[in-house]
Coordinates of C-alpha atoms in Angstrom, one line a residue:
M18 CA 37.8 51.5 -2.9
E19 CA 34.4 49.6 -2.9
K20 CA 35.0 46.0 -3.6
L21 CA 32.8 45.1 -6.5
S22 CA 31.2 41.7 -7.6
G23 CA 30.0 42.4 -11.2
S24 CA 29.6 38.8 -11.6
W25 CA 26.9 38.4 -8.6
R26 CA 25.3 41.7 -9.8
R27 CA 24.7 40.7 -13.5
L28 CA 23.2 37.3 -12.1
L29 CA 20.8 39.5 -10.1
D30 CA 19.7 41.7 -13.1
R31 CA 18.9 38.4 -14.8
F32 CA 15.3 38.3 -15.6
W33 CA 15.1 34.5 -14.9
F34 CA 17.1 34.5 -11.7
V35 CA 14.4 35.5 -9.1
P36 CA 12.0 33.3 -10.7
A37 CA 14.3 30.6 -10.5
V38 CA 15.2 31.1 -6.9
C39 CA 11.0 31.2 -6.3
V40 CA 10.8 28.0 -8.1
L41 CA 13.5 26.1 -6.1
T42 CA 11.9 27.5 -2.7
A43 CA 8.4 26.3 -3.7
V44 CA 10.2 22.6 -4.3
V45 CA 11.8 22.6 -1.1
L46 CA 8.7 24.2 1.0
A47 CA 6.3 21.2 -1.0
Q48 CA 8.2 18.5 0.1
S49 CA 9.1 20.4 3.7
V50 CA 5.4 20.9 4.3
V51 CA 4.0 17.4 3.1
A52 CA 6.5 16.2 5.4
V53 CA 5.1 17.8 8.4
D54 CA 1.9 16.5 7.4
R55 CA 3.0 12.8 7.3
W56 CA 4.4 13.5 10.8
L57 CA 1.1 15.0 12.2
P58 CA -1.5 12.4 13.8
E59 CA -4.1 11.3 11.0
S60 CA -7.2 12.0 12.8
L61 CA -8.7 15.2 11.7
D62 CA -9.8 15.4 15.5
S63 CA -6.2 15.6 16.9
P64 CA -5.6 19.3 18.4
W65 CA -2.7 19.5 16.2
I66 CA -4.7 19.8 13.1
A67 CA -8.0 20.5 14.4
W68 CA -7.7 24.0 13.1
L69 CA -7.3 23.0 9.5
Y70 CA -9.7 23.1 7.0
A71 CA -10.5 19.6 5.8
V72 CA -12.1 19.4 2.3
G73 CA -11.2 16.2 1.2
I74 CA -9.5 13.9 -1.3
D75 CA -11.7 14.8 -4.2
G76 CA -12.2 18.4 -2.9
S77 CA -8.1 19.0 -2.0
R78 CA -7.5 17.7 -5.7
A79 CA -10.1 19.9 -7.3
M80 CA -8.8 23.0 -5.2
L81 CA -5.1 22.7 -6.1
S82 CA -5.9 21.9 -9.6
A83 CA -7.8 25.2 -9.7
I84 CA -5.4 27.3 -8.1
G85 CA -2.5 25.9 -9.9
G86 CA -3.8 26.3 -13.4
S87 CA -5.2 29.5 -12.7
M88 CA -1.8 30.9 -11.2
L89 CA 0.0 29.5 -14.1
A90 CA -2.7 31.7 -16.4
V91 CA -1.9 34.8 -14.6
A92 CA 1.7 34.2 -15.0
A93 CA 1.5 33.9 -18.6
T94 CA -0.7 36.9 -18.7
A95 CA 1.8 39.2 -16.1
F96 CA 5.1 37.8 -18.7
S97 CA 3.0 38.8 -21.6
I98 CA 2.3 42.8 -20.2
T99 CA 6.0 42.5 -19.3
I100 CA 6.9 42.2 -22.7
S101 CA 4.4 44.5 -24.2
V102 CA 5.7 47.3 -21.9
I103 CA 9.3 46.2 -22.7
A104 CA 8.3 47.2 -26.5
T105 CA 6.6 50.2 -25.8
A106 CA 9.4 51.6 -23.7
S107 CA 12.2 50.5 -25.9
S108 CA 10.5 52.2 -28.8
T109 CA 9.4 55.4 -27.0
Y110 CA 12.3 56.1 -24.6
G111 CA 15.0 54.3 -26.1
P112 CA 16.5 50.7 -26.4
R113 CA 18.9 51.2 -23.7
L114 CA 16.2 51.4 -20.8
V115 CA 15.2 48.0 -21.5
H116 CA 17.8 46.4 -19.3
N117 CA 16.1 48.7 -16.3
F118 CA 12.7 46.8 -16.8
M119 CA 14.5 43.6 -17.3
A120 CA 16.3 44.3 -13.8
D121 CA 13.2 45.5 -12.0
R122 CA 12.8 43.2 -9.0
G123 CA 9.4 43.8 -8.9
N124 CA 8.6 42.3 -12.0
Q125 CA 10.9 39.5 -11.6
V126 CA 9.3 38.8 -7.8
V127 CA 5.8 38.6 -9.5
L128 CA 6.6 36.4 -12.0
G129 CA 8.7 34.0 -9.6
V130 CA 5.9 33.9 -7.0
L131 CA 3.0 33.0 -9.6
V132 CA 5.1 30.4 -11.0
S133 CA 6.5 29.0 -7.8
T134 CA 2.6 28.7 -6.9
F135 CA 2.0 26.7 -9.8
I136 CA 5.0 24.4 -8.8
Y137 CA 4.0 23.9 -5.1
T138 CA 0.4 23.0 -5.9
L139 CA 1.7 20.6 -8.7
L140 CA 4.3 18.8 -6.5
V141 CA 1.6 18.6 -3.4
L142 CA -1.4 17.2 -5.8
R143 CA 0.9 14.2 -6.4
T144 CA 1.3 13.3 -2.8
I145 CA -2.9 13.3 -2.2
R146 CA -3.8 9.2 -2.2
S147 CA -7.5 7.7 -2.0
A148 CA -8.3 4.2 -1.0
S149 CA -8.8 3.4 -4.6
D150 CA -5.1 4.0 -5.6
D151 CA -2.9 0.8 -6.0
L152 CA -0.8 0.1 -3.0
A153 CA -1.4 3.5 -1.4
Q154 CA -2.5 4.1 2.0
P155 CA -5.1 7.0 1.6
F156 CA -3.4 10.5 2.1
V157 CA -4.0 13.9 2.2
P158 CA -1.4 16.6 3.2
H159 CA -4.1 19.2 5.1
L160 CA -1.4 21.6 5.7
A161 CA 0.1 21.7 2.6
V162 CA -3.5 22.3 1.0
N163 CA -4.5 25.1 3.1
L164 CA -1.1 26.8 2.5
G165 CA -1.8 26.5 -1.0
V166 CA -5.0 28.6 -0.2
L167 CA -3.2 30.9 1.3
M168 CA -0.4 31.3 -1.4
A169 CA -3.6 31.7 -3.8
V170 CA -5.0 34.7 -1.8
A171 CA -1.8 36.4 -1.6
D172 CA -1.2 35.8 -5.5
V173 CA -4.1 37.8 -5.6
A174 CA -2.6 41.1 -3.4
L175 CA 0.5 40.3 -5.8
V176 CA -1.4 40.7 -9.0
V177 CA -3.3 44.0 -7.9
Y178 CA 0.3 45.4 -7.0
F179 CA 2.0 44.1 -10.2
I180 CA -0.7 46.1 -12.1
H181 CA 0.1 49.2 -10.2
H182 CA 3.7 48.7 -10.6
I183 CA 4.0 48.2 -14.4
A184 CA 1.3 51.4 -14.8
D185 CA 3.5 53.4 -13.0
S186 CA 6.7 52.2 -14.4
V187 CA 6.2 53.3 -17.8
Q188 CA 5.4 56.7 -16.6
V189 CA 7.9 59.4 -18.0
D190 CA 8.5 60.6 -14.2
T191 CA 9.4 57.4 -13.0
L192 CA 11.8 56.7 -15.6
V193 CA 13.7 59.7 -15.3
H194 CA 13.7 59.7 -11.7
G195 CA 15.4 56.4 -12.1
A196 CA 17.8 57.5 -14.5
R197 CA 18.6 59.9 -11.9
R198 CA 19.0 57.6 -9.0
R199 CA 21.3 55.9 -11.1
L200 CA 23.4 59.0 -12.1
L201 CA 23.6 60.0 -8.5
A202 CA 25.0 56.7 -7.4
V203 CA 28.1 56.4 -9.8
V204 CA 28.8 60.1 -9.1
E205 CA 29.1 59.5 -5.7
R206 CA 31.4 56.3 -6.7
W207 CA 33.6 58.6 -8.6
H208 CA 33.3 62.0 -7.2
P209 CA 32.9 61.2 -3.5
E210 CA 32.8 64.6 -0.7
Q211 CA 35.7 63.1 1.2
P212 CA 38.2 61.2 -1.6
P213 CA 39.9 58.0 0.0
E214 CA 43.2 58.8 1.4
D215 CA 44.8 56.0 -0.5
V216 CA 44.2 57.4 -4.0
V217 CA 45.6 60.2 -5.6
R218 CA 45.6 62.2 -8.8
T219 CA 49.1 61.9 -10.8
A220 CA 49.4 63.1 -14.7
G221 CA 51.0 61.4 -17.4
G222 CA 52.1 57.6 -17.4
R223 CA 54.8 55.6 -18.0
T224 CA 56.2 54.0 -20.9
G225 CA 56.6 50.5 -21.9
G226 CA 55.2 47.6 -19.8
G227 CA 54.3 43.9 -20.4
E228 CA 50.7 43.6 -21.7
V229 CA 47.8 41.9 -20.5
R230 CA 45.4 41.7 -23.5
A231 CA 41.1 41.6 -23.6
D232 CA 40.3 38.0 -24.6
A233 CA 36.9 39.2 -25.5
V234 CA 35.2 41.9 -27.7
G235 CA 32.5 44.2 -25.3
Y236 CA 32.2 47.0 -23.1
V237 CA 34.4 47.1 -19.9
T238 CA 31.4 47.2 -17.7
D239 CA 33.3 46.4 -13.9
V240 CA 36.4 47.1 -12.7
D241 CA 37.3 45.2 -9.3
F242 CA 39.7 47.9 -8.1
E243 CA 40.4 46.3 -5.0
R244 CA 41.7 42.8 -6.3
L245 CA 43.8 44.9 -8.8
R246 CA 45.4 46.7 -6.0
D247 CA 45.9 43.4 -4.1
H248 CA 47.3 41.9 -6.8
A249 CA 49.9 44.4 -7.2
E250 CA 50.7 44.4 -3.8
A251 CA 51.3 41.2 -3.8
G252 CA 53.3 40.2 -6.8
D253 CA 55.4 43.5 -6.0
V254 CA 54.2 45.5 -9.5
V255 CA 52.6 48.1 -10.8
L256 CA 49.7 48.2 -13.1
E257 CA 47.9 50.7 -15.5
L258 CA 44.4 49.8 -16.6
V259 CA 44.3 50.7 -20.4
P260 CA 40.4 51.1 -21.2
R261 CA 38.2 53.3 -18.9
V262 CA 35.1 52.1 -17.7
G263 CA 32.7 52.1 -20.4
D264 CA 35.3 52.0 -23.3
H265 CA 34.8 49.2 -26.2
V266 CA 37.6 46.7 -26.6
L267 CA 38.3 44.9 -29.2
A268 CA 40.1 41.0 -28.6
E269 CA 43.6 41.0 -28.3
E270 CA 43.7 45.0 -27.4
P271 CA 45.8 46.0 -24.5
L272 CA 43.8 45.7 -21.1
V273 CA 46.4 46.3 -18.5
R274 CA 50.3 46.6 -18.4
V275 CA 52.1 45.4 -15.8
W276 CA 55.7 46.5 -14.8
P277 CA 58.0 44.7 -14.6
E278 CA 57.4 43.7 -18.0
H279 CA 58.5 40.0 -17.5
R280 CA 55.5 39.6 -14.8
A281 CA 52.6 39.9 -17.2
E282 CA 52.3 36.6 -18.5
E283 CA 52.3 35.0 -14.7
L284 CA 49.3 37.5 -13.9
E285 CA 47.5 37.4 -16.7
A286 CA 44.5 35.0 -15.8
R287 CA 44.2 36.9 -12.2
L288 CA 44.0 40.2 -14.0
R289 CA 41.8 39.4 -16.6
R290 CA 39.1 38.2 -13.8
C291 CA 39.5 41.5 -12.5
V292 CA 38.0 43.3 -15.6
Q293 CA 34.8 42.2 -16.5
V294 CA 33.5 42.9 -20.3
G295 CA 30.2 42.4 -21.5
D296 CA 28.0 42.8 -24.3
S297 CA 26.3 46.3 -23.1
R298 CA 27.0 49.0 -20.9
S299 CA 26.1 49.3 -17.4
A300 CA 25.9 52.1 -15.3
H301 CA 27.1 50.9 -11.9
Q302 CA 30.4 52.3 -12.8
D303 CA 30.1 54.2 -16.2
V304 CA 29.5 57.6 -15.1
R305 CA 29.2 58.4 -19.1
Y306 CA 26.8 55.9 -19.7
A307 CA 24.7 57.1 -16.4
V308 CA 24.7 60.7 -17.9
Q309 CA 23.9 59.2 -21.5
Q310 CA 20.6 57.5 -20.3
V311 CA 19.3 60.8 -18.6
V312 CA 20.0 62.8 -22.0
E313 CA 18.6 60.2 -24.2
L314 CA 15.4 60.6 -22.4
A315 CA 15.8 64.3 -23.3
V316 CA 16.8 63.6 -27.1
R317 CA 13.8 61.1 -27.6
A318 CA 11.5 63.6 -26.1
L319 CA 12.5 66.2 -28.7
S320 CA 12.6 63.8 -31.7
P321 CA 9.3 64.9 -34.4
S322 CA 7.7 61.6 -33.4
T323 CA 7.3 62.5 -29.9
N324 CA 7.5 66.7 -29.4
D325 CA 7.5 66.6 -25.8
P326 CA 9.5 69.4 -24.5
Y327 CA 8.2 69.0 -21.1
T328 CA 9.9 66.0 -20.7
A329 CA 13.0 67.1 -22.2
V330 CA 13.2 69.8 -19.5
N331 CA 12.5 67.5 -16.8
A332 CA 15.5 65.2 -18.0
I333 CA 17.5 68.4 -17.9
E334 CA 16.5 69.6 -14.5
Q335 CA 17.5 65.7 -13.4
V336 CA 20.8 65.3 -14.9
A337 CA 21.6 68.6 -12.9
S338 CA 21.5 66.8 -10.0
G339 CA 24.4 64.7 -10.8
I340 CA 26.5 67.0 -12.8
V341 CA 26.6 69.9 -10.2
P342 CA 27.9 67.9 -7.3
A343 CA 30.7 66.3 -9.6
V344 CA 31.9 69.9 -10.4
S345 CA 31.8 71.2 -6.8
R346 CA 34.3 68.6 -5.7
P347 CA 37.8 67.9 -6.3
L348 CA 39.1 66.1 -9.4
P349 CA 38.8 62.3 -8.9
G350 CA 41.8 60.4 -8.3
N351 CA 43.7 57.7 -10.8
T352 CA 46.3 56.5 -8.8
V353 CA 46.3 53.5 -5.9
V354 CA 49.2 54.1 -3.2
V355 CA 50.0 51.5 -1.2
D356 CA 52.6 52.2 1.4
G357 CA 54.2 55.0 -0.8
V358 CA 54.1 53.0 -3.7
H359 CA 52.0 54.0 -7.0
R360 CA 50.9 50.6 -7.1
L361 CA 47.6 51.3 -9.6
R362 CA 47.0 53.6 -12.5
Y363 CA 43.5 53.8 -14.2
G364 CA 41.6 56.6 -16.5
V365 CA 38.9 58.8 -14.8
V366 CA 36.0 60.8 -16.8
G367 CA 36.7 64.1 -16.5
V368 CA 34.4 66.8 -15.2
D369 CA 34.7 68.5 -18.6
E370 CA 33.3 65.3 -20.5
I371 CA 30.4 65.2 -18.2
V372 CA 29.7 68.6 -18.3
D373 CA 29.7 68.2 -22.5
M374 CA 27.7 65.6 -22.9
P375 CA 24.1 67.2 -22.4
F376 CA 25.0 70.2 -24.3
D377 CA 26.3 68.5 -27.3
Q378 CA 23.4 65.9 -27.4
I379 CA 21.0 68.0 -26.6
R380 CA 21.8 71.4 -28.4
P381 CA 20.8 70.2 -31.9
H382 CA 17.6 69.2 -31.2
A383 CA 16.6 72.3 -29.0
T384 CA 16.3 75.2 -31.2
G385 CA 12.6 75.1 -32.0
H386 CA 11.7 74.9 -28.3
V387 CA 12.7 77.9 -26.2
S388 CA 11.7 76.2 -23.4
V389 CA 14.4 73.8 -23.6
L390 CA 16.7 76.4 -24.3
L391 CA 15.8 78.2 -21.1
A392 CA 16.7 74.9 -19.4
L393 CA 19.8 74.4 -21.2
V394 CA 20.9 77.8 -19.9
D395 CA 20.0 77.3 -16.5
L396 CA 22.0 73.6 -16.4
A397 CA 24.8 76.1 -17.3
A398 CA 24.6 78.7 -14.7
R399 CA 24.6 76.1 -12.2
I400 CA 27.4 74.3 -13.3
E401 CA 29.3 77.9 -13.6
A402 CA 28.1 78.8 -9.9
A403 CA 28.8 75.4 -8.3
S404 CA 32.2 74.3 -10.0
I405 CA 35.3 75.1 -8.2
H406 CA 37.5 74.3 -11.2
P407 CA 37.9 77.8 -13.5
S408 CA 38.1 75.7 -16.4
V409 CA 34.7 74.2 -16.0
Q410 CA 33.3 77.8 -15.4
R411 CA 34.8 78.9 -18.7
Q412 CA 33.2 75.7 -20.6
A413 CA 29.7 76.6 -19.3
R414 CA 29.8 80.1 -20.7
E415 CA 30.9 78.7 -23.9
H416 CA 28.3 76.4 -24.1
V417 CA 25.9 79.1 -23.6
E418 CA 27.6 81.0 -26.4
A419 CA 27.1 78.0 -28.5
L420 CA 23.5 77.7 -27.7
L421 CA 22.6 81.5 -28.8
E422 CA 24.7 81.1 -32.0
Q423 CA 22.9 78.5 -33.2
F424 CA 19.4 79.7 -31.8
R425 CA 20.4 83.0 -34.0
D426 CA 21.5 80.9 -37.0
S427 CA 18.0 79.3 -37.0
A428 CA 16.0 82.4 -37.5
P429 CA 13.9 82.5 -34.6
H430 CA 10.9 84.7 -34.1
P431 CA 12.2 88.3 -32.6
R432 CA 10.3 87.7 -29.5
D433 CA 11.7 84.5 -28.7
L434 CA 15.2 85.5 -29.6
A435 CA 14.5 88.7 -27.0
R436 CA 13.4 86.3 -24.8
V437 CA 16.4 83.7 -24.7
E438 CA 18.9 86.8 -24.8
Q439 CA 17.2 88.3 -21.7
H440 CA 17.3 84.9 -19.1
V441 CA 21.0 84.6 -20.5
R442 CA 21.7 88.1 -19.2
A443 CA 19.9 87.4 -15.8
R444 CA 21.5 84.1 -15.4
A445 CA 25.0 86.1 -15.9
A446 CA 23.9 88.5 -14.0
D447 CA 22.8 86.1 -11.0

């Protein structure tokens, strides 16, 4: 399995991380360029710096002050726009999408570069000396000043990009496509076309075992299966991960079971570090949460306050791109085998759960929208046609029957009912 670094990924997703790196880079760059300026010949007639545009001491100070002040103001405006967009997206499309805006690399880079430009000009400005300054030789870092001008020009282009990026990021199509990409990525992780040779599917589980209990309350967001397997092999033990990725755990609830039982205490600290528990779920390994993000867009679009069935249809079509590959492939393995020994067992999300989610969550809100009902019927037909599992095929047909039953109970217009029934018959005949 792919080796994961959940801590690093969560750190990279923090809104402050990239700006902090940019600020540190600006500090190093300012000191380095000023040091180069001190090394260059002082005469402006020197061929080393003749190409630089020297504006003098007062001009350099005024220019750097103007760049620094304006970039800080632009950075504050960009941050305000980002917060406004986050609030709008949270109320319109759901609070679970806020994390996607906070982790957006474009927003982080824009804020980081604008703030780092201010820091850079501030550090360069303090090195400028005039003959009137006490105990100081006149010094103007021409190279650093001109680099600040170039950074200001680049920041203007960056602001234009930011306006386009932030306007594009709140469009429904962009949100749906982003949720689809995350869904496809996690489906490929759990339902690959070529299953790993060292992972098999087993039924049932062992009884007993020593328990490693959780030391925090939250959701299981990341599991380092590689390290768990290595610990099991190195310690000559058998491990079973009790919760699945995305499950909520309480402190002192079982996290990992260990055989033989007496080795649990010895391995407790190492095994806990392999299972990350966070305050919120992540779509990186949690296929249920990835499906839920797409489905939530459809559910919110069908709310009376939004009343946007076209977005709901789009979300249903996009969720099919993740479910159809999953049902067309063998069931995922749940046991890691090392040298013929079952070393690690863990729970997986079945395809039946993935199939149920869009129908069970969207169906209660879809009876008033014929187009949404037709999209759900199409989804069921796609699943039935692509699935290699007879139980999933039956499950898809049962969801269509439930849709029809609920629609009939809602006393629809005869024309609408006839249209839906005709569509169901047509898809069944395909």
